[in-house]
Short mmCIF file of C-alpha atoms in Angstrom, two decimals:
data_model
loop_
_atom_site.label_atom_id
_atom_site.label_comp_id
_atom_site.label_asym_id
_atom_site.label_seq_id
_atom_site.Cartn_x
_atom_site.Cartn_y
_atom_site.Cartn_z
CA MET E 1 65.57 82.30 -16.67
CA ASP E 2 67.25 78.94 -16.02
CA ILE E 3 64.81 76.79 -14.01
CA ARG E 4 66.36 73.66 -12.52
CA ILE E 5 65.42 70.82 -10.18
CA HIS E 6 67.01 71.63 -6.83
CA GLY E 7 69.79 69.28 -5.84
CA PRO E 8 73.35 68.21 -6.58
CA GLU E 9 74.95 67.74 -9.98
CA ALA E 10 74.99 64.28 -11.52
CA ASN E 11 78.15 62.37 -10.69
CA THR E 12 80.32 60.52 -13.21
CA SER E 13 78.46 57.21 -12.83
CA GLU E 14 75.06 58.88 -13.16
CA ARG E 15 76.08 60.78 -16.29
CA ALA E 16 77.53 57.63 -17.85
CA THR E 17 74.27 55.74 -17.23
CA ILE E 18 72.27 58.41 -19.05
CA ASP E 19 74.80 58.90 -21.85
CA ALA E 20 74.71 55.15 -22.57
CA VAL E 21 71.01 55.51 -23.46
CA LEU E 22 71.04 58.89 -25.19
CA GLY E 23 74.34 58.63 -27.06
CA GLU E 24 74.31 61.39 -29.66
CA ASN E 25 70.50 61.49 -29.65
CA GLY E 26 69.90 63.89 -26.78
CA ALA E 27 67.20 65.78 -28.67
CA ARG E 28 64.96 62.70 -29.10
CA ARG E 29 62.11 63.18 -26.64
CA ASP E 30 61.04 59.55 -27.03
CA LEU E 31 64.21 58.45 -25.17
CA LEU E 32 63.11 60.12 -21.92
CA LEU E 33 61.41 57.04 -20.45
CA PRO E 34 64.27 54.68 -21.45
CA ALA E 35 66.74 57.08 -19.80
CA LEU E 36 64.69 57.15 -16.59
CA HIS E 37 64.47 53.34 -16.69
CA ALA E 38 68.26 53.11 -16.93
CA VAL E 39 68.80 55.39 -13.93
CA GLN E 40 66.16 53.60 -11.83
CA SER E 41 67.71 50.21 -12.66
CA ARG E 42 71.22 51.40 -11.82
CA PHE E 43 70.58 53.28 -8.56
CA GLY E 44 67.16 52.12 -7.34
CA TRP E 45 65.73 55.64 -7.61
CA LEU E 46 66.11 58.88 -9.63
CA PRO E 47 68.60 61.17 -7.85
CA PRO E 48 67.96 64.91 -8.45
CA GLY E 49 71.28 65.29 -10.26
CA THR E 50 70.24 62.72 -12.86
CA LEU E 51 67.02 64.58 -13.58
CA ASN E 52 68.95 67.82 -14.06
CA TYR E 53 71.40 66.09 -16.39
CA ILE E 54 68.56 64.57 -18.44
CA CYS E 55 67.02 68.05 -18.77
CA LEU E 56 70.37 69.39 -19.97
CA ARG E 57 71.06 66.55 -22.42
CA MET E 58 67.53 66.48 -23.84
CA THR E 59 66.81 70.24 -23.64
CA LEU E 60 63.57 69.52 -21.80
CA PRO E 61 61.97 71.66 -19.08
CA PRO E 62 62.29 70.22 -15.54
CA SER E 63 58.50 70.26 -15.16
CA GLU E 64 58.15 67.79 -18.02
CA VAL E 65 60.90 65.45 -16.82
CA PHE E 66 59.64 65.57 -13.24
CA GLY E 67 56.07 64.96 -14.43
CA VAL E 68 57.09 61.79 -16.26
CA ALA E 69 59.34 60.64 -13.39
CA THR E 70 56.50 60.91 -10.86
CA PHE E 71 53.75 59.45 -13.06
CA TYR E 72 54.89 55.80 -13.16
CA HIS E 73 54.76 53.77 -9.95
CA MET E 74 57.92 51.78 -10.77
CA LEU E 75 59.97 55.00 -10.84
CA SER E 76 60.81 56.99 -7.72
CA VAL E 77 62.22 60.49 -7.14
CA ASN E 78 62.68 59.58 -3.46
CA PRO E 79 65.46 57.27 -2.22
CA ARG E 80 64.59 53.58 -2.23
CA PRO E 81 66.56 50.49 -1.28
CA THR E 82 68.44 48.91 -4.18
CA GLU E 83 66.46 45.71 -3.48
CA LEU E 84 62.70 46.01 -3.49
CA ALA E 85 59.80 43.54 -3.65
CA TYR E 86 56.48 44.59 -5.18
CA VAL E 87 53.62 42.56 -3.70
CA CYS E 88 50.36 42.51 -5.64
CA ASP E 89 47.29 43.13 -3.48
CA ASP E 90 44.78 43.31 -6.32
CA ILE E 91 41.71 41.09 -6.44
CA ALA E 92 43.17 37.76 -7.65
CA CYS E 93 46.11 37.99 -5.26
CA SER E 94 43.99 39.20 -2.33
CA LEU E 95 41.85 36.09 -2.74
CA SER E 96 45.00 33.93 -2.76
CA GLY E 97 46.80 35.10 0.37
CA ALA E 98 48.28 38.51 -0.44
CA GLU E 99 47.19 40.00 2.88
CA ARG E 100 48.82 37.14 4.77
CA LEU E 101 52.02 37.65 2.80
CA CYS E 102 51.98 41.41 3.45
CA SER E 103 51.56 40.80 7.18
CA GLU E 104 54.47 38.36 7.19
CA LEU E 105 56.68 40.79 5.26
CA LYS E 106 55.82 43.59 7.67
CA ALA E 107 57.00 41.37 10.52
CA ALA E 108 60.16 40.32 8.67
CA LEU E 109 61.17 43.54 6.91
CA GLY E 110 59.20 46.33 8.58
CA PRO E 111 56.41 48.51 7.17
CA GLN E 112 55.90 48.76 3.42
CA GLY E 113 57.87 51.49 1.73
CA GLY E 114 61.20 50.03 2.78
CA LYS E 115 62.28 46.71 1.26
CA TRP E 116 58.78 45.94 0.03
CA LYS E 117 55.67 47.76 -1.14
CA ARG E 118 52.14 46.96 -2.20
CA SER E 119 51.44 47.01 -5.91
CA PRO E 120 48.48 46.97 -8.28
CA CYS E 121 48.06 43.91 -10.53
CA LEU E 122 51.36 42.41 -11.72
CA GLY E 123 49.75 40.21 -14.38
CA GLN E 124 50.81 36.94 -12.71
CA CYS E 125 47.26 36.05 -11.67
CA GLU E 126 47.62 32.30 -12.25
CA GLN E 127 50.55 32.32 -9.79
CA ALA E 128 48.94 34.47 -7.08
CA PRO E 129 49.96 35.99 -4.78
CA ALA E 130 52.35 37.66 -7.22
CA VAL E 131 55.68 39.20 -6.28
CA LEU E 132 58.01 41.21 -8.53
CA VAL E 133 61.59 41.60 -7.29
CA SER E 134 63.83 44.49 -8.37
CA GLN E 135 67.59 44.47 -7.72
CA ALA E 136 69.25 47.72 -8.81
CA GLY E 137 72.95 48.07 -9.48
CA GLU E 138 75.64 47.70 -12.10
CA PHE E 139 74.05 44.39 -13.14
CA PRO E 140 70.35 45.00 -12.39
CA ARG E 141 67.78 42.24 -12.20
CA LEU E 142 64.00 42.36 -12.40
CA PHE E 143 62.09 39.11 -12.09
CA ASN E 144 58.77 37.64 -11.00
CA LEU E 145 58.94 35.36 -7.99
CA SER E 146 56.64 32.37 -7.90
CA ASN E 147 56.45 28.94 -6.36
CA GLU E 148 54.04 27.10 -8.63
CA SER E 149 53.35 24.27 -6.20
CA ARG E 150 52.19 26.57 -3.39
CA ALA E 151 51.93 30.21 -2.34
CA VAL E 152 55.14 32.23 -2.00
CA THR E 153 56.26 32.74 1.61
CA ALA E 154 57.80 35.78 3.26
CA ASP E 155 61.06 33.84 3.76
CA GLU E 156 61.26 33.22 0.00
CA VAL E 157 60.70 36.93 -0.70
CA VAL E 158 63.43 37.94 1.76
CA LEU E 159 65.86 35.49 0.15
CA ALA E 160 64.94 36.60 -3.37
CA LEU E 161 65.86 40.21 -2.59
CA THR E 162 69.55 39.30 -2.75
CA ALA E 163 69.51 36.03 -4.72
CA ALA E 164 69.75 35.41 -8.45
CA PRO E 165 66.43 34.71 -10.18
CA VAL E 166 65.46 31.14 -11.01
CA ARG E 167 65.39 30.60 -14.78
CA ALA E 168 61.88 30.06 -16.14
CA THR E 169 61.35 26.61 -17.65
CA PHE E 170 59.05 24.86 -20.12
CA GLU E 171 57.34 23.30 -17.12
CA SER E 172 56.33 26.71 -15.78
CA LEU E 173 54.78 27.54 -19.17
CA ARG E 174 52.84 24.29 -19.15
CA ARG E 175 51.51 25.04 -15.66
CA SER E 176 50.36 28.46 -16.83
CA VAL E 177 48.61 26.92 -19.85
CA PRO E 178 46.79 23.80 -18.63
CA GLN E 179 45.62 23.07 -22.20
CA ALA E 180 49.24 22.73 -23.44
CA GLY E 181 49.64 19.80 -25.81
CA GLN E 182 45.95 19.24 -26.45
CA PRO E 183 44.93 18.71 -30.10
CA GLY E 184 43.13 21.47 -31.96
CA LEU E 185 44.87 24.41 -30.27
CA ARG E 186 45.72 27.36 -32.50
CA LEU E 187 46.70 30.55 -30.70
CA ILE E 188 48.46 28.76 -27.84
CA LYS E 189 49.50 25.55 -29.58
CA ARG E 190 53.26 26.21 -29.28
CA ILE E 191 53.28 27.41 -25.66
CA GLY E 192 55.00 24.85 -23.49
CA GLU E 193 55.71 22.68 -26.55
CA ILE E 194 58.65 24.38 -28.29
CA ASP E 195 61.61 26.48 -27.14
CA PRO E 196 60.33 30.10 -27.17
CA GLU E 197 63.91 31.39 -27.53
CA SER E 198 64.69 29.44 -30.73
CA LEU E 199 63.87 30.85 -34.14
CA ASP E 200 64.72 27.47 -35.68
CA ALA E 201 62.18 25.74 -33.42
CA TYR E 202 59.55 28.29 -34.38
CA ARG E 203 60.17 27.88 -38.10
CA SER E 204 60.18 24.07 -37.76
CA SER E 205 56.70 24.28 -36.23
CA GLY E 206 55.31 26.25 -39.19
CA GLY E 207 56.55 29.69 -38.21
CA TYR E 208 56.93 32.26 -41.00
CA ALA E 209 54.82 30.22 -43.44
CA ALA E 210 52.12 32.85 -42.93
CA LEU E 211 54.46 35.71 -43.88
CA HIS E 212 55.52 33.88 -47.04
CA ARG E 213 51.84 33.37 -47.92
CA ALA E 214 51.02 37.01 -47.15
CA ILE E 215 53.74 38.23 -49.50
CA GLN E 216 52.28 36.03 -52.26
CA LEU E 217 48.82 37.50 -51.65
CA GLY E 218 49.83 41.16 -51.54
CA PRO E 219 48.62 43.95 -49.20
CA GLY E 220 45.09 44.31 -50.55
CA ALA E 221 44.35 40.59 -50.47
CA ILE E 222 45.76 40.31 -46.93
CA ILE E 223 43.28 42.92 -45.73
CA GLY E 224 40.54 41.08 -47.60
CA GLU E 225 41.42 37.84 -45.80
CA VAL E 226 41.44 39.62 -42.43
CA ARG E 227 38.04 41.14 -43.25
CA ALA E 228 36.63 37.74 -44.20
CA SER E 229 37.94 36.23 -40.95
CA ARG E 230 36.00 38.88 -38.96
CA LEU E 231 39.06 39.29 -36.72
CA ALA E 232 38.41 41.94 -34.09
CA GLY E 233 40.30 43.61 -31.30
CA ARG E 234 40.25 41.82 -27.96
CA GLY E 235 39.53 45.00 -26.02
CA GLY E 236 36.13 46.31 -25.01
CA ALA E 237 35.38 47.92 -28.38
CA ALA E 238 35.99 44.73 -30.45
CA PHE E 239 37.01 47.03 -33.33
CA PRO E 240 37.27 45.23 -36.72
CA THR E 241 40.95 44.68 -37.47
CA ALA E 242 40.56 44.91 -41.25
CA ARG E 243 38.96 48.36 -41.00
CA LYS E 244 41.88 49.62 -38.92
CA TRP E 245 44.51 48.13 -41.26
CA GLU E 246 42.75 49.52 -44.34
CA ALA E 247 42.61 53.02 -42.84
CA VAL E 248 46.36 52.95 -42.20
CA ALA E 249 47.13 51.55 -45.65
CA LYS E 250 45.18 54.38 -47.31
CA ALA E 251 46.55 57.18 -45.11
CA PRO E 252 48.66 59.54 -47.27
CA ALA E 253 50.86 60.71 -44.38
CA ARG E 254 54.16 58.89 -43.92
CA PRO E 255 55.72 57.04 -42.21
CA HIS E 256 53.20 54.42 -41.11
CA TYR E 257 53.69 52.51 -37.85
CA VAL E 258 52.65 49.19 -36.32
CA VAL E 259 52.27 49.41 -32.53
CA CYS E 260 51.86 46.26 -30.46
CA ASN E 261 49.97 47.11 -27.29
CA ALA E 262 51.30 44.61 -24.73
CA ASP E 263 50.43 46.70 -21.69
CA GLU E 264 47.59 44.59 -20.32
CA SER E 265 46.93 45.79 -16.80
CA GLU E 266 43.41 44.57 -16.07
CA PRO E 267 43.32 42.24 -13.03
CA GLY E 268 42.79 38.67 -14.22
CA THR E 269 44.15 39.40 -17.71
CA PHE E 270 47.48 37.83 -18.68
CA LYS E 271 46.83 36.29 -22.12
CA ASP E 272 49.34 38.60 -23.84
CA ARG E 273 52.05 37.78 -21.30
CA LEU E 274 51.76 34.08 -22.08
CA LEU E 275 52.08 34.70 -25.83
CA MET E 276 55.18 36.84 -25.32
CA GLU E 277 56.80 34.41 -22.91
CA GLY E 278 55.81 31.26 -24.77
CA ASP E 279 55.58 32.21 -28.46
CA PRO E 280 57.23 35.61 -29.07
CA PHE E 281 58.20 34.94 -32.69
CA ALA E 282 54.53 34.53 -33.58
CA VAL E 283 53.74 38.04 -32.38
CA ILE E 284 56.67 39.45 -34.36
CA GLU E 285 55.57 37.58 -37.49
CA GLY E 286 52.06 38.97 -37.02
CA MET E 287 53.42 42.52 -36.72
CA THR E 288 55.44 42.01 -39.90
CA ILE E 289 52.36 40.85 -41.82
CA ALA E 290 50.49 43.90 -40.52
CA ALA E 291 53.37 46.11 -41.66
CA PHE E 292 53.31 44.61 -45.17
CA ALA E 293 49.54 45.06 -45.43
CA THR E 294 49.58 48.65 -44.19
CA GLY E 295 52.81 49.90 -45.75
CA SER E 296 54.43 50.48 -42.37
CA GLU E 297 58.14 51.05 -41.97
CA HIS E 298 58.57 50.97 -38.21
CA GLY E 299 57.10 49.03 -35.31
CA TYR E 300 56.95 49.62 -31.57
CA PHE E 301 56.50 46.69 -29.20
CA TYR E 302 55.30 48.25 -25.93
CA ILE E 303 55.42 45.86 -22.97
CA ARG E 304 54.29 46.74 -19.47
CA GLY E 305 57.16 47.24 -17.04
CA GLU E 306 56.01 44.42 -14.77
CA TYR E 307 56.71 41.78 -17.47
CA PRO E 308 60.51 41.26 -17.32
CA LEU E 309 60.53 37.74 -18.80
CA ALA E 310 58.28 38.81 -21.67
CA SER E 311 60.57 41.78 -22.36
CA GLU E 312 63.62 39.52 -22.32
CA ARG E 313 62.16 36.96 -24.70
CA VAL E 314 60.64 39.48 -27.10
CA GLY E 315 63.96 41.37 -27.19
CA LEU E 316 65.82 38.15 -27.95
CA ALA E 317 63.28 37.25 -30.65
CA ILE E 318 63.61 40.66 -32.31
CA ARG E 319 67.40 40.35 -32.42
CA ALA E 320 67.27 36.78 -33.77
CA THR E 321 64.68 37.68 -36.39
CA ARG E 322 66.69 40.71 -37.48
CA ALA E 323 69.87 38.60 -37.75
CA ALA E 324 68.00 36.13 -39.97
CA GLY E 325 66.88 38.88 -42.36
CA LEU E 326 63.24 38.63 -41.29
CA LEU E 327 63.34 42.20 -39.99
CA GLY E 328 65.16 45.06 -41.68
CA ASN E 329 65.47 45.91 -45.37
CA ASN E 330 63.76 44.03 -48.22
CA ILE E 331 62.34 41.24 -46.08
CA LEU E 332 62.14 37.97 -48.07
CA GLY E 333 62.70 39.94 -51.25
CA SER E 334 59.28 41.58 -50.91
CA GLY E 335 60.49 45.18 -50.89
CA LEU E 336 59.25 45.55 -47.31
CA ASN E 337 61.56 47.53 -45.06
CA PHE E 338 60.36 47.05 -41.49
CA ASP E 339 61.99 46.90 -38.07
CA ILE E 340 60.72 46.80 -34.49
CA GLU E 341 61.79 48.75 -31.43
CA LEU E 342 61.05 47.36 -27.97
CA ARG E 343 59.73 49.80 -25.35
CA ARG E 344 58.94 49.12 -21.69
CA GLY E 345 56.32 50.81 -19.58
CA ALA E 346 57.06 51.64 -15.96
CA GLY E 347 53.85 50.85 -14.13
CA ALA E 348 50.78 52.82 -15.24
CA TYR E 349 47.35 51.24 -15.66
CA ILE E 350 46.23 53.91 -18.13
CA CYS E 351 48.99 53.04 -20.63
CA GLY E 352 46.96 50.08 -21.85
CA GLU E 353 44.68 52.68 -23.46
CA GLU E 354 45.72 53.52 -27.00
CA THR E 355 46.35 57.28 -26.80
CA ALA E 356 48.07 57.00 -23.41
CA LEU E 357 50.33 54.29 -24.84
CA PHE E 358 51.26 56.53 -27.80
CA ASN E 359 52.00 59.36 -25.38
CA SER E 360 54.23 57.08 -23.31
CA ILE E 361 56.19 55.99 -26.40
CA GLU E 362 56.59 59.58 -27.59
#
């Protein structure tokens, strides 16, 4: 029996959008979410014909494709405007004027569900109330709207729906990190101080010295150093990092993977966003050291869908690092073959949990 999603066939433009993602790899289940992202970005929603075509190309049952398409709040199987503003009404934003902004948008644009909709935390808590603007089309845009000197107004949201995004600056990074430039900083010392899009600037500030040192030490000694540092996960479990790395290194099954969980969705939590926006090469260097220590061949960098600037800068950093020979085959002559693939979530709080994140990637 041939079970299909009821609706029209995909048109030429819809098929081309999907084919651009799948290429000759239609059987790869892990490309389902990227394909849905591409359709959503192009048309503003997921027309039934596109879902049928994805099922055909990927040989997946409609129930599975429909289940994924309806799980993430940034995807929609119902028609939406090509321009849409997500307005955070979570706790930090509610305390900073989100309800006022929602009332003003209702008066200007009508009830939510049209040109604007309420959203859970967008991870822009230091710029509350947060607004994420999506412009679908041939040249789609997704950007966070903020006015750092005061709260965003409804007029600014209305204008942003059709305007080009304002390019983020060093100054915006410094405002997000009030400690920028202070002596003694370690984790955030580069944020707001160097160009986050320049590999040369990163290396001039000491970047990649740690990878060189790690290669000199060797995998076992790296894990020993991590154990001595008592480095632990920043989540609720505070799991010892060295124990996790050692378990992967000793695992006989291959290949091994390094997965960067950058899907922080807890209201008030945006530390990872600042690292990705302000110091992305440092995260990539850290993943490469982890790969060397654990014998991993492939990495996944999973960023929540509401972080467009972080996705842009991490993607740029991965490409620049690969071009410089710091990702790929035989990195720095060490024998390490390691590369990173960037993946975006699509709005799901649960995907910050480890097994849900793996499921989303797969």
